[in-house]
mmCIF file of C-alpha atoms in Angstrom:
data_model
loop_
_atom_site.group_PDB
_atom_site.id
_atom_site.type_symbol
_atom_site.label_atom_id
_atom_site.label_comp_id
_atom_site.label_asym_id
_atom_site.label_seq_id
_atom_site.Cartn_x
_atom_site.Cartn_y
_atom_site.Cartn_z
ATOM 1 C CA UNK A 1 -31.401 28.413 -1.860
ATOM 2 C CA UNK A 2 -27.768 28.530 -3.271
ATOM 3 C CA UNK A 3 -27.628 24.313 -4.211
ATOM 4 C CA UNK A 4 -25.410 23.954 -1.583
ATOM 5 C CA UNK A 5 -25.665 20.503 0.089
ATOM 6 C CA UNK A 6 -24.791 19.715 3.749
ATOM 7 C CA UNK A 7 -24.273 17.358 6.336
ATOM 8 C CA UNK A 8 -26.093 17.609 9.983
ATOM 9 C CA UNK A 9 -24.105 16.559 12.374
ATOM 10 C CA UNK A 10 -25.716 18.134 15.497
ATOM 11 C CA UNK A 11 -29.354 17.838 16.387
ATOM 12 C CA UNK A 12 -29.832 20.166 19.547
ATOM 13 C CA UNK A 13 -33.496 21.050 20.907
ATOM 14 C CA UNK A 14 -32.882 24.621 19.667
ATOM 15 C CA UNK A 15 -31.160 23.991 16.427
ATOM 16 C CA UNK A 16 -29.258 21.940 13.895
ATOM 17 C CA UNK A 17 -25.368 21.651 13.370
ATOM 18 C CA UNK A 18 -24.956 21.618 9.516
ATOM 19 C CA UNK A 19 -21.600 21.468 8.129
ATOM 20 C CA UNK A 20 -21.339 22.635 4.385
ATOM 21 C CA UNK A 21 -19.812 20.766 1.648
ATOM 22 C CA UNK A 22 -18.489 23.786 -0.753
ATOM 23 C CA UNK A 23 -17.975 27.620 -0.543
ATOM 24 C CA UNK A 24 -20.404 28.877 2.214
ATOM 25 C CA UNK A 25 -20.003 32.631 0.737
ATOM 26 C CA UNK A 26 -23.326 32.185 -1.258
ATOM 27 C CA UNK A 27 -25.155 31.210 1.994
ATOM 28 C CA UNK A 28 -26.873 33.934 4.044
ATOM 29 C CA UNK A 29 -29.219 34.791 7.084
ATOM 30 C CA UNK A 30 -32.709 33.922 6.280
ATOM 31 C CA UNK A 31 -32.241 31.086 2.998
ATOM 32 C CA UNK A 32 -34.348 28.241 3.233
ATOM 33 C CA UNK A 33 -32.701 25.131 4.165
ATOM 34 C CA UNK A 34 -34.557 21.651 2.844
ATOM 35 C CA UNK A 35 -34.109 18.336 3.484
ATOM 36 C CA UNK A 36 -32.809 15.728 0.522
ATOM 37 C CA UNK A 37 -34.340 13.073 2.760
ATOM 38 C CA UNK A 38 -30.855 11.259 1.108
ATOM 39 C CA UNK A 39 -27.493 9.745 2.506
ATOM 40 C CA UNK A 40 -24.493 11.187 1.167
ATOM 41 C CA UNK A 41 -23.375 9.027 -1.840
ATOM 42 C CA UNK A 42 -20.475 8.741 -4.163
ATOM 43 C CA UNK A 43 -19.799 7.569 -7.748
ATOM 44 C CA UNK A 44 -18.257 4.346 -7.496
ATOM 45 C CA UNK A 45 -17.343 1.638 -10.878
ATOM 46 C CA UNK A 46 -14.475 1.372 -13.292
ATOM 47 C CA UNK A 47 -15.851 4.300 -14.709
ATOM 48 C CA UNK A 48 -13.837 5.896 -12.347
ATOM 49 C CA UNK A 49 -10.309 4.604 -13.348
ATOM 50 C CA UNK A 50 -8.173 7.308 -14.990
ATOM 51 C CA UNK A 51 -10.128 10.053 -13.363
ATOM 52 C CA UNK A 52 -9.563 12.657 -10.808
ATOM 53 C CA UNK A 53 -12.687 13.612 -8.870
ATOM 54 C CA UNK A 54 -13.379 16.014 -5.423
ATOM 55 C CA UNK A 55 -14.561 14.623 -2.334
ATOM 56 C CA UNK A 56 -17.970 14.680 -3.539
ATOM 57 C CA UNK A 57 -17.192 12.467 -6.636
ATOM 58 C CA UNK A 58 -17.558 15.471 -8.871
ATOM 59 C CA UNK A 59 -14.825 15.405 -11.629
ATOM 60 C CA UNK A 60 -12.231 18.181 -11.630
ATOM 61 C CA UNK A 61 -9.608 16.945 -14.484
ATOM 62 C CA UNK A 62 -11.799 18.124 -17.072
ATOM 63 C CA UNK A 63 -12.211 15.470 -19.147
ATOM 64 C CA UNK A 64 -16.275 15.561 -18.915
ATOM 65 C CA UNK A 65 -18.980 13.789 -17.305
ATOM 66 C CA UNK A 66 -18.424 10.112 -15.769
ATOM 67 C CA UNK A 67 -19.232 7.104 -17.552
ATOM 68 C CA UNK A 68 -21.866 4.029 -16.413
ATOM 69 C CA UNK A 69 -21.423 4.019 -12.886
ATOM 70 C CA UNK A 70 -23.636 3.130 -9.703
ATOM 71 C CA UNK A 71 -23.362 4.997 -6.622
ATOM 72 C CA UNK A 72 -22.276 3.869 -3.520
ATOM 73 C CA UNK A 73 -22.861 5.122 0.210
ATOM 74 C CA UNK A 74 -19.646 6.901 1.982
ATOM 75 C CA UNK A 75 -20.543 5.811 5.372
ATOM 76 C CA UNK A 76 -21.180 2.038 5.927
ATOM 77 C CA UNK A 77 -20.193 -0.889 8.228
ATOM 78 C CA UNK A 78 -17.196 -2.911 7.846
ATOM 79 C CA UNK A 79 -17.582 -6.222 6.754
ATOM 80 C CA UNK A 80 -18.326 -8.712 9.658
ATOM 81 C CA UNK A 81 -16.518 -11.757 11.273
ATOM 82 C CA UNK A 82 -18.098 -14.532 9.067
ATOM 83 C CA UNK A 83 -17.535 -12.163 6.025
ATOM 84 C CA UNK A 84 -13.876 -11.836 6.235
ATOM 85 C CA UNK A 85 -10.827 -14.672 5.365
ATOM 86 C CA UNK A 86 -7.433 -13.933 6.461
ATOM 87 C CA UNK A 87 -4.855 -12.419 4.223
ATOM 88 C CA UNK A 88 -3.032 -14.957 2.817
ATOM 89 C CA UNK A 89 -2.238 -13.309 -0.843
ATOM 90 C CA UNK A 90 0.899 -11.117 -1.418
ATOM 91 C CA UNK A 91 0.348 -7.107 -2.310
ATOM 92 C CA UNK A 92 4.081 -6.466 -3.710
ATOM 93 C CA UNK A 93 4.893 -3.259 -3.567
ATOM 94 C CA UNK A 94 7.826 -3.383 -5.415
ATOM 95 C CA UNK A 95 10.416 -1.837 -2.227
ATOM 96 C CA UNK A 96 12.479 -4.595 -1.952
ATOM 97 C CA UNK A 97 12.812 -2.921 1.805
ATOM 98 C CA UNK A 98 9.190 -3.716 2.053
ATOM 99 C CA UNK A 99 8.759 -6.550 0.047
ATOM 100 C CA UNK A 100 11.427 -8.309 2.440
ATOM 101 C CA UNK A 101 11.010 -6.897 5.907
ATOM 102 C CA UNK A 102 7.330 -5.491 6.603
ATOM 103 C CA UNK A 103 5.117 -7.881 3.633
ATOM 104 C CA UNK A 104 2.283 -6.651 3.239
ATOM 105 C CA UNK A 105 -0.871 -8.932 2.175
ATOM 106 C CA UNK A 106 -4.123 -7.570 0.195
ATOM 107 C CA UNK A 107 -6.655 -7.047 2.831
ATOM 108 C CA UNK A 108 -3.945 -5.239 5.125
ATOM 109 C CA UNK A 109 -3.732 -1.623 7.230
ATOM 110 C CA UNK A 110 0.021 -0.967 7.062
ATOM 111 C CA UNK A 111 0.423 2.495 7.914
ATOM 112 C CA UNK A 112 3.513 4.711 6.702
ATOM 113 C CA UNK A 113 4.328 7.078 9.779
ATOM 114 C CA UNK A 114 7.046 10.039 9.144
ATOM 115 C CA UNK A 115 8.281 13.105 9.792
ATOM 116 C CA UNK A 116 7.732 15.576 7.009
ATOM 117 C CA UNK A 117 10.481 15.184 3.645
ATOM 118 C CA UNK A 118 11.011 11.822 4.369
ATOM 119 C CA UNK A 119 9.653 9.868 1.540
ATOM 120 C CA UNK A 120 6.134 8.324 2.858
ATOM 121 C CA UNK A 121 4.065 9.756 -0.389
ATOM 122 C CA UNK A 122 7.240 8.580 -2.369
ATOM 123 C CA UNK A 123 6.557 4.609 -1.246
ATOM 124 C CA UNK A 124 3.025 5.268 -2.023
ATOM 125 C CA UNK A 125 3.500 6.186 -5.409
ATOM 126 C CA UNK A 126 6.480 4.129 -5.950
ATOM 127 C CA UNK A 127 3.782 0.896 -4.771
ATOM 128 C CA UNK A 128 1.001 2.578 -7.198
ATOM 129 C CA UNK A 129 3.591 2.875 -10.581
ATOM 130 C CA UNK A 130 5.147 -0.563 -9.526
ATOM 131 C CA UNK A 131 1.634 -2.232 -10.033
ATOM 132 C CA UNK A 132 2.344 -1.570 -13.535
ATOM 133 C CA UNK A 133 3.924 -4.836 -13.690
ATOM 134 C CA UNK A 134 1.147 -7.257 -11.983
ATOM 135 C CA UNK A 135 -1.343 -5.707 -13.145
ATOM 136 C CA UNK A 136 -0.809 -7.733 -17.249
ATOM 137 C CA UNK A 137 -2.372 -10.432 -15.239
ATOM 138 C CA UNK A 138 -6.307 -9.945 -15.339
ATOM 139 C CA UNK A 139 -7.190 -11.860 -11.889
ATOM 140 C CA UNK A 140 -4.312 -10.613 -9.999
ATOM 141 C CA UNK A 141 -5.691 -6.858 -11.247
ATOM 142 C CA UNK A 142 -4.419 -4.416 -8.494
ATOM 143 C CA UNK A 143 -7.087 -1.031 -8.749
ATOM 144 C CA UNK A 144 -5.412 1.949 -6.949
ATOM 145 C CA UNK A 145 -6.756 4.660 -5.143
ATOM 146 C CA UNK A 146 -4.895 7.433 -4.077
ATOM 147 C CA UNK A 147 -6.872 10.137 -1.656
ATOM 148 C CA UNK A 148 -5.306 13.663 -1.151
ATOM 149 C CA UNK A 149 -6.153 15.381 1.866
ATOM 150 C CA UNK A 150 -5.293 18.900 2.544
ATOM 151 C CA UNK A 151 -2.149 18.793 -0.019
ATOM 152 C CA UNK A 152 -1.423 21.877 -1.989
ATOM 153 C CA UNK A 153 -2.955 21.633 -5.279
ATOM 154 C CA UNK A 154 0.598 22.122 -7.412
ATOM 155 C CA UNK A 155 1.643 18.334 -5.283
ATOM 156 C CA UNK A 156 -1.769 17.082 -6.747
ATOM 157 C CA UNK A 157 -0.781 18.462 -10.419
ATOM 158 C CA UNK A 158 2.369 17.099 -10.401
ATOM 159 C CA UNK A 159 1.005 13.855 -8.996
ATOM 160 C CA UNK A 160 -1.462 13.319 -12.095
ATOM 161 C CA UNK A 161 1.353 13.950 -14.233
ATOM 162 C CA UNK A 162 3.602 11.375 -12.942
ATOM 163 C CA UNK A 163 0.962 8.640 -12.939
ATOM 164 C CA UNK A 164 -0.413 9.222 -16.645
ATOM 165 C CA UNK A 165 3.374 9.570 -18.044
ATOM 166 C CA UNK A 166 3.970 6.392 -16.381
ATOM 167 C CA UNK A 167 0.148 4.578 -17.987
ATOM 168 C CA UNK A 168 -0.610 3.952 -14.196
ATOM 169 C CA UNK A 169 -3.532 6.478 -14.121
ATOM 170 C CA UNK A 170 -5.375 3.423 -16.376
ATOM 171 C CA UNK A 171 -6.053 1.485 -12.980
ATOM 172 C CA UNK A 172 -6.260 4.183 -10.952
ATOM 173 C CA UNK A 173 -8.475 6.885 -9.252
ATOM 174 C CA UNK A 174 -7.521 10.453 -7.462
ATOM 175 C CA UNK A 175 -9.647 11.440 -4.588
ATOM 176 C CA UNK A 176 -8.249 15.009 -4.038
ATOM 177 C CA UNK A 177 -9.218 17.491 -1.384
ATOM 178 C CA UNK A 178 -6.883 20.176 -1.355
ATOM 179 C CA UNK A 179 -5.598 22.805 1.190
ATOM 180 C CA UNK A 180 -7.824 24.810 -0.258
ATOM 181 C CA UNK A 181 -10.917 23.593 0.069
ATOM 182 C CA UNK A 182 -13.714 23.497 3.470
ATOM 183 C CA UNK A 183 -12.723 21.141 6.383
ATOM 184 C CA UNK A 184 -15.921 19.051 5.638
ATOM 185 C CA UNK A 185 -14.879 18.058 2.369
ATOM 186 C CA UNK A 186 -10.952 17.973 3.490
ATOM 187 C CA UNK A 187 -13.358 15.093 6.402
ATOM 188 C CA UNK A 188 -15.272 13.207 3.721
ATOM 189 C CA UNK A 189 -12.508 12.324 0.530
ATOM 190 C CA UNK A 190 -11.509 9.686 2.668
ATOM 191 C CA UNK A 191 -14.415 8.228 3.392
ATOM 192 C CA UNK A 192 -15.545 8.428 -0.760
ATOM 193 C CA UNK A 193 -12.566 7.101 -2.282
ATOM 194 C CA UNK A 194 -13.297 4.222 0.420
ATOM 195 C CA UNK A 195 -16.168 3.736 -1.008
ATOM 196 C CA UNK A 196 -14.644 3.911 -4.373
ATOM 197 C CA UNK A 197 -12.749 1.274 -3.269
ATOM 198 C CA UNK A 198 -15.270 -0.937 -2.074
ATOM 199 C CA UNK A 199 -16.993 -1.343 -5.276
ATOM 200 C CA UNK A 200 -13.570 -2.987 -6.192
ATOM 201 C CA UNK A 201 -13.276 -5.339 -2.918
ATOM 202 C CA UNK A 202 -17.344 -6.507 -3.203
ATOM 203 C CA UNK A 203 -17.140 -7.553 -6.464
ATOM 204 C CA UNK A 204 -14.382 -9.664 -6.422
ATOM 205 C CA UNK A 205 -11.823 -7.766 -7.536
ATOM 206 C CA UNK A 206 -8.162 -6.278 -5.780
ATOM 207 C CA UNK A 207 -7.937 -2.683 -4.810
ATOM 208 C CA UNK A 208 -5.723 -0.294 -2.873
ATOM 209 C CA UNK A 209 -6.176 2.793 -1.192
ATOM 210 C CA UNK A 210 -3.650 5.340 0.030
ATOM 211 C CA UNK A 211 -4.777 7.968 2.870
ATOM 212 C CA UNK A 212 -2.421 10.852 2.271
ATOM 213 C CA UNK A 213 -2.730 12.148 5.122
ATOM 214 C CA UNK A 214 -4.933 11.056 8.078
ATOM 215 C CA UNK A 215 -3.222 13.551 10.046
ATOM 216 C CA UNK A 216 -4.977 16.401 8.089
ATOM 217 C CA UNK A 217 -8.158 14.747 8.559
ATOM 218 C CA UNK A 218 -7.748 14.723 12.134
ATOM 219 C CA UNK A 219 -7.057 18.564 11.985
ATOM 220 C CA UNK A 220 -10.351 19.295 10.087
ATOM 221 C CA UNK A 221 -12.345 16.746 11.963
ATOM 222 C CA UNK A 222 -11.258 18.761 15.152
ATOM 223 C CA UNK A 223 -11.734 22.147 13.101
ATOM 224 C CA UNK A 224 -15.179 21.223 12.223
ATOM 225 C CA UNK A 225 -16.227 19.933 15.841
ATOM 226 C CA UNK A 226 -14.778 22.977 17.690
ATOM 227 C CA UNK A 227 -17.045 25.199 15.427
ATOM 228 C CA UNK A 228 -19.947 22.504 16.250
ATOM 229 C CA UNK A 229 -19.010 23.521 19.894
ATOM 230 C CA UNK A 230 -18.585 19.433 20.752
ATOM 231 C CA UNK A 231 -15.848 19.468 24.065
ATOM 232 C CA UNK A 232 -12.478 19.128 22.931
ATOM 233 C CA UNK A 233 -10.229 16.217 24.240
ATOM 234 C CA UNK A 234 -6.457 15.835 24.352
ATOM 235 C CA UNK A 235 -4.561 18.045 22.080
ATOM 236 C CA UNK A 236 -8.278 19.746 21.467
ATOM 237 C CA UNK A 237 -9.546 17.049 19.122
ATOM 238 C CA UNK A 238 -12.975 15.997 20.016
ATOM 239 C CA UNK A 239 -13.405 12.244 22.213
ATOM 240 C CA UNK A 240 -14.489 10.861 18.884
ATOM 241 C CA UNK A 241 -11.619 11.151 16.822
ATOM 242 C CA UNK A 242 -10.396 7.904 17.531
ATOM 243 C CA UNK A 243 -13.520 6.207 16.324
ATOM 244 C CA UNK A 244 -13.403 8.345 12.974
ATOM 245 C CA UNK A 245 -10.031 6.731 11.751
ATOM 246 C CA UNK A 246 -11.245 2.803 13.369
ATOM 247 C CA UNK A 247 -14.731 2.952 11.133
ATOM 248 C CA UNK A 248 -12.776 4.238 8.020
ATOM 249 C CA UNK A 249 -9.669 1.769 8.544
ATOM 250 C CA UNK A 250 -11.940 -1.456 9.085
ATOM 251 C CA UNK A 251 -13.373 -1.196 5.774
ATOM 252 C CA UNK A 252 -10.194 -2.409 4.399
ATOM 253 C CA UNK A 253 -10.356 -6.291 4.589
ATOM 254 C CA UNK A 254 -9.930 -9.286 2.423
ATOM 255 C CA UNK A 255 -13.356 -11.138 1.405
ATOM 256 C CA UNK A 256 -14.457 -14.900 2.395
ATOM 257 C CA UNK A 257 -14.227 -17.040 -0.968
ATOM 258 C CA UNK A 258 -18.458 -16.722 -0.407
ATOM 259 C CA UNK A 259 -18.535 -13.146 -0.540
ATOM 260 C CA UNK A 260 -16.250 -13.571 -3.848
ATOM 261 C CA UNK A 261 -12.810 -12.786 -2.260
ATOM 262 C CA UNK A 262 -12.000 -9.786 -3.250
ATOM 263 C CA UNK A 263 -9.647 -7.064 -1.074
ATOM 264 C CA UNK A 264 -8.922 -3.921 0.101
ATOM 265 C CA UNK A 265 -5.793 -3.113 1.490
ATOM 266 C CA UNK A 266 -5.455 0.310 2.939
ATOM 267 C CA UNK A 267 -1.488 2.503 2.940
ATOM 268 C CA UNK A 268 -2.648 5.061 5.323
ATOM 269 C CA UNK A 269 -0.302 7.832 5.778
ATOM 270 C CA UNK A 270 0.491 9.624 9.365
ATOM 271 C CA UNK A 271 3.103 13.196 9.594
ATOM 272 C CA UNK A 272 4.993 13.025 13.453
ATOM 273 C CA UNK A 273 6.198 15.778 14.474
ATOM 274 C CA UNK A 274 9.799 16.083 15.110
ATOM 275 C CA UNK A 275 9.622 11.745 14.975
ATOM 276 C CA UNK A 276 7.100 11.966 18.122
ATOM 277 C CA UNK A 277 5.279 8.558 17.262
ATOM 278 C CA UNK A 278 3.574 8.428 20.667
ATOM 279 C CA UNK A 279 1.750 11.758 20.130
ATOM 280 C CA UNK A 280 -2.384 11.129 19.805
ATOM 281 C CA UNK A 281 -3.059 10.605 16.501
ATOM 282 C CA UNK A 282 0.136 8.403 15.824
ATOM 283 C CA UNK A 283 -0.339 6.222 18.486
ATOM 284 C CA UNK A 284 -4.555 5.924 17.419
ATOM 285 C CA UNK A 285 -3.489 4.989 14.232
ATOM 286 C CA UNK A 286 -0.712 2.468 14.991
ATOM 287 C CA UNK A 287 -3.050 0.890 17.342
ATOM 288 C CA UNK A 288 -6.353 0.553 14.406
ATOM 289 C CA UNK A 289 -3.651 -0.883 11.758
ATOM 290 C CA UNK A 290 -2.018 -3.995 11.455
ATOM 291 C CA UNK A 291 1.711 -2.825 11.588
ATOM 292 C CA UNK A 292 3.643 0.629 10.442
ATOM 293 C CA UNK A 293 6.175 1.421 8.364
ATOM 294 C CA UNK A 294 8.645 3.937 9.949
ATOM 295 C CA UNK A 295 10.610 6.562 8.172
ATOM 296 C CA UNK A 296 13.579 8.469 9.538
ATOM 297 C CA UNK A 297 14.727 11.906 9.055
ATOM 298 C CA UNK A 298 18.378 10.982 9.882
ATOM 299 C CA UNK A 299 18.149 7.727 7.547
ATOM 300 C CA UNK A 300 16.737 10.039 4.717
ATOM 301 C CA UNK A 301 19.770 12.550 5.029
ATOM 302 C CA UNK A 302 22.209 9.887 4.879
ATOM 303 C CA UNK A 303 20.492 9.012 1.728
ATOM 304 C CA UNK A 304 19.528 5.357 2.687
ATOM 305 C CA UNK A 305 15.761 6.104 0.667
ATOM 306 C CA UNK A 306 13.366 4.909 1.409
ATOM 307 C CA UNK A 307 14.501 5.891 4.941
ATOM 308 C CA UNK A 308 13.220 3.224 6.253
ATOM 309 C CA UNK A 309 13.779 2.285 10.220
ATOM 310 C CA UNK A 310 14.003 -1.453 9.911
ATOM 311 C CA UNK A 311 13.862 -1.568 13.913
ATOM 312 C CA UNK A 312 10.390 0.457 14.629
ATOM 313 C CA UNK A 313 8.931 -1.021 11.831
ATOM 314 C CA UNK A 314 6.717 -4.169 11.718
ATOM 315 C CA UNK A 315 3.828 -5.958 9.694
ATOM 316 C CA UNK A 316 1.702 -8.107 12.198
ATOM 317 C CA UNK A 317 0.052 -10.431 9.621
ATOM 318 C CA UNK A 318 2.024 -9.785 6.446
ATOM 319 C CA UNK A 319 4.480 -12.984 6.598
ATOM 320 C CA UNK A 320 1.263 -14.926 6.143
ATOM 321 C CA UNK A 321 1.295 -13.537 2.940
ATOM 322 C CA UNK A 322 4.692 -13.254 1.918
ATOM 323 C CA UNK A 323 5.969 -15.359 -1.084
ATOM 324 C CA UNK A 324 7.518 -18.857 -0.108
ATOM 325 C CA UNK A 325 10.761 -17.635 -2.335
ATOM 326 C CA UNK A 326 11.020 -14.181 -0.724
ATOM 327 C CA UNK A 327 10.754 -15.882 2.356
ATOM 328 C CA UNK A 328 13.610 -18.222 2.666
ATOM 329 C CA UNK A 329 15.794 -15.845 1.569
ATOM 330 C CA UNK A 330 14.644 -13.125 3.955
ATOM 331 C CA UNK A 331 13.999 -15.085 7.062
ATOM 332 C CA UNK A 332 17.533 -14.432 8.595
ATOM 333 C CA UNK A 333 17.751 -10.767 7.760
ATOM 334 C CA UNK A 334 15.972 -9.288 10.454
ATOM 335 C CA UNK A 335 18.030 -11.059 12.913
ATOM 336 C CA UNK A 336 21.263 -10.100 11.343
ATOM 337 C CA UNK A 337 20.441 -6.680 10.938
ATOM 338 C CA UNK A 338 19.521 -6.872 14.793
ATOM 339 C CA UNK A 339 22.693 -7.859 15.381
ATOM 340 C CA UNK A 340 24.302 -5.112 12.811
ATOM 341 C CA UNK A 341 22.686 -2.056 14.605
ATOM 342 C CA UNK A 342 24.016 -4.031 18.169
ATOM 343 C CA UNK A 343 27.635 -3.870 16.828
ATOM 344 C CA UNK A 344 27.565 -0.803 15.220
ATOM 345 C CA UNK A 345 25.977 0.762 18.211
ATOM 346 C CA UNK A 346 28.900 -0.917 20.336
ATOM 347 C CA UNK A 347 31.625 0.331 18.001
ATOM 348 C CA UNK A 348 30.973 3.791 18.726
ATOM 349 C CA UNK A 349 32.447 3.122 21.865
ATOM 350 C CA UNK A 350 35.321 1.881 20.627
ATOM 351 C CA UNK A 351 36.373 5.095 18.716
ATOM 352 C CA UNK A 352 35.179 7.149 21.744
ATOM 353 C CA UNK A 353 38.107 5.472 23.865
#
């Protein structure tokens, strides 16, 4: 009765788990739930460029209604096998620590895994402003999306600010479900600006989306299922919450020249706690994506920013897409700075004697 919309996510003989997207304070005992007979669906187009919407596509900067846009559906399947190409095309960030050692190609996963204050929304929004440059060139067009999940709504202030003094809000969209709103919607903004996204990668075009953080998802996810009464699993999230990050992560994929070759690469973003990267969700994530990027506490401290652990971190198909120039000059580094961190580890020794 109060226009609230919902999703059911429990059938039982007895009853039906709905989970409410919005304030449940206007709901009471005895309203009259109906069904939309609908999937829930998001804005999606470039419509959406410049604009700052909730999880439910709604805009909250505003700035009025949205323009022409089509709507897309927040849950579907990946693209398949035959539908995919490998990634073979650069996605510069502009880190020259990135750019060198962990490439990353459009159609990537490379997650950013951190303690807390160590710079991993920093690299996202450095890689977002930096697209500034690339982006004069119409067919190399990078869209951006960033998605804030459980942030405090002051970060995602300051955040819009930054990106419209800098022009970079032009070609890009803000997904933002803050600390405080509901779990559920905290649970879907990742799975809308994905679909945001996807308008981009199906039509032949280059987008990116940043997950800040997955680790608050998780944390609603297993807020939401606990009330749902599902059995909790290790650390008390439900068995499921492995498959929640996998469905959402495999949507990011670069597009056969048939399908029209567009991308998605995804810059998911995972908090450790005191640099504990084999607790659950870490090591869930690390295993979905196709390499990490690891920042350091100590590194950050000592100023080297971005603190980035050159060791731990890895891209797994990035150097396919890394430039010929950037290559040959690169190639060695990782070995010598192998061999750095051996010495340096061995001189300690010396000044112990």
């Amino acid at each position: 009765a109060s226009g609230v919309k919902g999703i059911a996510l429990n059938h039982e003989n007895e009853n039906v788990g709905i989970v409410v997207f919005g304030s449940d304070t206007a709901i009471k005992e005895g309203d009259l739930v109906k069904r939309t007979g609908s999937i829930v669906d998001v804005p999606a187009g470039k419509a959406m460029l410049g604009r700052v919407v909730d999880a439910l596509g709604a805009p909250i900067d505003g700035k009025g209604a949205l323009g022409d846009h089509e709507r897309r559906r927040v849950e579907v399947k990946a693209p398949g096998i035959i539908e995919r190409k490998s990634v073979h095309e650069p996605m510069q960030t502009g880190l020259k620590a990135v750019d060198s050692l962990v490439p990353i190609g459009r159609g990537q996963r490379e997650l950013i895994i951190g303690d807390r204050q160590t710079g991993k929304t920093a690299i996202a929004i450095d890689t977002i402003l930096n697209q500034k440059e690339m982006n004069g060139k119409e067919n190399e067009t990078l869209y951006c999306v960033y998605v804030a999940i459980g942030q405090k709504r002051s970060t995602v202030a300051q955040l819009v600010q930054i990106l419209s003094e800098a022009n970079a809000l032009d070609y890009s969209v803000l997904v933002a479900a803050t600390a405080s709103d509901p779990a559920p919607l905290q649970f879907l903004a990742p799975y809308s600006g994905c679909a945001m996204g996807e308008y981009f990668r199906d039509n032949g075009m280059h987008a990116l989306i940043i997950y800040d953080d997955l680790s608050k998802q998780a944390v609603a996810y297993r807020q939401m299922s606990l009330l749902l009464r599902r059995p909790p699993g290790r650390e008390a999230f439900p068995g499921d919450v492995f498959y929640l990050h996998s469905r959402l992560l495999e949507r990011a994929a670069k597009r056969s020249d048939q399908t029209g070759a567009g991308s998605l690469t995804a810059l998911p973003v995972i908090e450790t706690q005191a640099g504990d990267v084999s607790a659950y969700i870490p090591t869930n994530v690390i295993s979905i994506t196709d390499g990490q990027i690891c920042l350091e506490t100590e590194l950050f401290y000592r100023g080297i920013r971005p603190a980035i652990n050159v060791g731990l971190s890895v891209s797994r198909v990035g150097s396919a897409a890394q430039l010929k120039t950037m290559k040959q000059v690169c190639g060695s580094l990782k070995l010598e700075l192998a061999q750095y961190r051996e010495v340096a580890a061995f001189a300690q020794f010396g000044s112990d004697l």
